[in-house]
C-alpha positions as a Markdown table, in Angstrom:
| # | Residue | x | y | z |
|---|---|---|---|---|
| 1 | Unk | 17.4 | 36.3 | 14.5 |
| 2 | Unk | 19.2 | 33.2 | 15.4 |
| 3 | Unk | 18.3 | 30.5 | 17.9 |
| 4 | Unk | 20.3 | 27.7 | 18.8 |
| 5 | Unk | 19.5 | 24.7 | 21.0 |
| 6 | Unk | 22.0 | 22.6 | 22.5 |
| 7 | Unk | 22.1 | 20.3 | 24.9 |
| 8 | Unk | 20.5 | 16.6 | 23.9 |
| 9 | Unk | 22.0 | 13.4 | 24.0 |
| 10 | Unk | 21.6 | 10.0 | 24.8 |
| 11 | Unk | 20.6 | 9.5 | 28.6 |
| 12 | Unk | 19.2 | 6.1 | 30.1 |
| 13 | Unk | 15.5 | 6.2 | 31.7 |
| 14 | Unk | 15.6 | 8.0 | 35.0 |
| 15 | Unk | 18.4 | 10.6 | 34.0 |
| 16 | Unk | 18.3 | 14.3 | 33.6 |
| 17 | Unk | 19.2 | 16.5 | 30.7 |
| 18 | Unk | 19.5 | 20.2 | 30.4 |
| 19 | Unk | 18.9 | 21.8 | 27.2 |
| 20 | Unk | 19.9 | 25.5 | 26.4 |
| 21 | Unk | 18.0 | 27.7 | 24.1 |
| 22 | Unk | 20.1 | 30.7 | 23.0 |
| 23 | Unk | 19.5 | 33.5 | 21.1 |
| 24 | Unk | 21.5 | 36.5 | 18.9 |
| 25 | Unk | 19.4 | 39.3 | 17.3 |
| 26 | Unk | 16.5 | 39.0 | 20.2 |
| 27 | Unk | 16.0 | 39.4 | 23.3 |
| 28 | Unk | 14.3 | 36.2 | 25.0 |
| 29 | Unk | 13.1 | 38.1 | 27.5 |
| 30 | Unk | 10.7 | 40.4 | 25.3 |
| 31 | Unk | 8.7 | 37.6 | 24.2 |
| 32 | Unk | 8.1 | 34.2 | 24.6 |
| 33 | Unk | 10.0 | 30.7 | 24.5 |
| 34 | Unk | 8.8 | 27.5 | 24.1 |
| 35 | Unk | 10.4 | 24.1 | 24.2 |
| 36 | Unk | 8.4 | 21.8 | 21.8 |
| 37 | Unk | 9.3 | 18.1 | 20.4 |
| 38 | Unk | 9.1 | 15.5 | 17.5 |
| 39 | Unk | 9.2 | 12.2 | 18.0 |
| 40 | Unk | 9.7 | 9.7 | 15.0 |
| 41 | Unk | 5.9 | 9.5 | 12.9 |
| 42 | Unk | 4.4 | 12.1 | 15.6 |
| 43 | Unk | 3.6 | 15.6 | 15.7 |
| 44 | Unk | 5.4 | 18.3 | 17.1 |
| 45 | Unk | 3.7 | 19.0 | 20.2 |
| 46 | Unk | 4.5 | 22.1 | 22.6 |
| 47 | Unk | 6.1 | 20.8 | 26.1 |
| 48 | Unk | 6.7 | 24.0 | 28.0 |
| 49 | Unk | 6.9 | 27.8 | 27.9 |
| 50 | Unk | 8.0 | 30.7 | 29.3 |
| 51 | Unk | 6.7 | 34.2 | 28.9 |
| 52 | Unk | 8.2 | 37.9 | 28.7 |
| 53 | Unk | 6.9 | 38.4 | 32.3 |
| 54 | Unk | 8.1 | 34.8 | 33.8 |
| 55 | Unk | 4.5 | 32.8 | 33.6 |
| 56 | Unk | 5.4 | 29.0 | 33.3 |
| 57 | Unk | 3.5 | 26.6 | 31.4 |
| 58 | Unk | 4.2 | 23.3 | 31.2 |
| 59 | Unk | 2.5 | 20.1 | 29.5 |
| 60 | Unk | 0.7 | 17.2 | 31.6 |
| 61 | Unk | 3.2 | 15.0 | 30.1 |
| 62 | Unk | 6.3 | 16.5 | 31.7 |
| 63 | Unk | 5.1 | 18.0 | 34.6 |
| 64 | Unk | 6.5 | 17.9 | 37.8 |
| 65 | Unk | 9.5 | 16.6 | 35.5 |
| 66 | Unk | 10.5 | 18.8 | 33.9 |
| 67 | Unk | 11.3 | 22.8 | 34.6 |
| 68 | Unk | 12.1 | 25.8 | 32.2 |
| 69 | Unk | 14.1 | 28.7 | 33.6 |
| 70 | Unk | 15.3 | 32.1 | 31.4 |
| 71 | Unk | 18.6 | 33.8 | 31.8 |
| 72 | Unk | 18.5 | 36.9 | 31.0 |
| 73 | Unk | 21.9 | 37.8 | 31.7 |
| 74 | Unk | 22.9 | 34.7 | 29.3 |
| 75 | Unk | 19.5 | 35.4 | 26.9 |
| 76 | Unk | 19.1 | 31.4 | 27.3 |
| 77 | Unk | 15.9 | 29.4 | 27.8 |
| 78 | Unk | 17.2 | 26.3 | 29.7 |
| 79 | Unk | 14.9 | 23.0 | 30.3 |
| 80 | Unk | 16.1 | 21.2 | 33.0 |
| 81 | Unk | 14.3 | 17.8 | 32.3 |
| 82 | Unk | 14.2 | 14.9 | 35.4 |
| 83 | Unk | 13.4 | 11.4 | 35.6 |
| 84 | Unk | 13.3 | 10.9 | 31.4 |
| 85 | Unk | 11.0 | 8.0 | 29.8 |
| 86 | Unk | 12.2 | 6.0 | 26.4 |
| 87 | Unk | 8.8 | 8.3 | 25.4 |
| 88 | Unk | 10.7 | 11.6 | 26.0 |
| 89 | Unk | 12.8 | 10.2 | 23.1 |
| 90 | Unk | 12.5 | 13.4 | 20.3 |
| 91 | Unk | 13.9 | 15.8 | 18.4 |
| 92 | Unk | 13.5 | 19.5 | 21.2 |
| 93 | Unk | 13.0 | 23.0 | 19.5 |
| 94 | Unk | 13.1 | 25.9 | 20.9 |
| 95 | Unk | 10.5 | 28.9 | 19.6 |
| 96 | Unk | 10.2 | 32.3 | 20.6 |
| 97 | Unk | 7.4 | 34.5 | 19.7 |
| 98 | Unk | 7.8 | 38.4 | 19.3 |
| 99 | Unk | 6.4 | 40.6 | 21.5 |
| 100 | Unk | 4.1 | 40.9 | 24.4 |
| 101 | Unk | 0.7 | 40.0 | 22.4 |
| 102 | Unk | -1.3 | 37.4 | 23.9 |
| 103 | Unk | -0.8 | 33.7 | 22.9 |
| 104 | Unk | -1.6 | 30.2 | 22.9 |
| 105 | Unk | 1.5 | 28.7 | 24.0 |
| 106 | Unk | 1.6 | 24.8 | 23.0 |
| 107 | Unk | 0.8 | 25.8 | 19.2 |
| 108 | Unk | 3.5 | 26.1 | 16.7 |
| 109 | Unk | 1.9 | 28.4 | 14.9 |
| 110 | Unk | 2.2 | 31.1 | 17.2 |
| 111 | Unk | 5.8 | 31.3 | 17.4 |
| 112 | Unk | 8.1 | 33.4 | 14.6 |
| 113 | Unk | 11.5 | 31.7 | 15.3 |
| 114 | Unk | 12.9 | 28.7 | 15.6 |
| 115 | Unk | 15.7 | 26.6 | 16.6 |
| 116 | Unk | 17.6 | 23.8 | 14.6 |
| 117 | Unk | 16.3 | 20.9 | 17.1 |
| 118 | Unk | 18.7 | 18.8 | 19.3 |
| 119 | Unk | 18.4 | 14.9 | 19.4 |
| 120 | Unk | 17.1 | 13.5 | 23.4 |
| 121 | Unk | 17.3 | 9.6 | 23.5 |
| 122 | Unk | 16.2 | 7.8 | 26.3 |
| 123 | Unk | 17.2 | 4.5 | 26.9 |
| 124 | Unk | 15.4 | 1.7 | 28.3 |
């Protein structure tokens, strides 16, 4: 199993990335994805996710900012992210947990893959 994020970049404050989560040897549709992030001397925290049946889940600080969409014809989990802050600045990751067990979506722990992380910089 394979994920690959894509996506990040350097964008100025008030601009608007989307990031793509892809997958090969899983379907992202059977399980759960999550978009999580890393900033520089933080932890990784969980920003949003996405589950098998559509459920969206998003953290207080990116809501109503950001918005996470599956393709299943692509198998991609994209994060369209709107009106960035220099404090969006962070590595993203995208996660997808196995299966249709239940979950507590903003915890790494709970997820079984993982992507290689793409670089978002915001500028001020």
């Amino acid at each position: 199993v394979q994920l690959q994020a894509s996506g990040g970049g350097l964008v100025q404050t008030g601009g608007s990335l989307t990031l793509s989560c892809a997958a090969s040897g899983f379907t992202l549709g059977s399980g759960a994805v999550a978009w999580f992030r890393q900033a520089p001397g933080k932890e990784r925290e969980g920003i949003s996710s996405i589950s098998s049946p559509g459920r969206t889940y998003y953290a207080e600080s990116v809501k109503g900012r950001f918005t996470i969409s599956r393709d299943n014809t692509k198998n991609t989990v994209n994060l369209q992210m709107n009106s960035l802050k220099p404090e969006d600045t962070a590595i993203y990751y995208c996660a997808a947990h196995e299966g249709s067990r239940p979950y507590l979506w903003g915890m790494a722990a709970e997820y079984d893959y993982w992507g290689q992380g793409t670089q978002v910089t915001v500028s001020s």
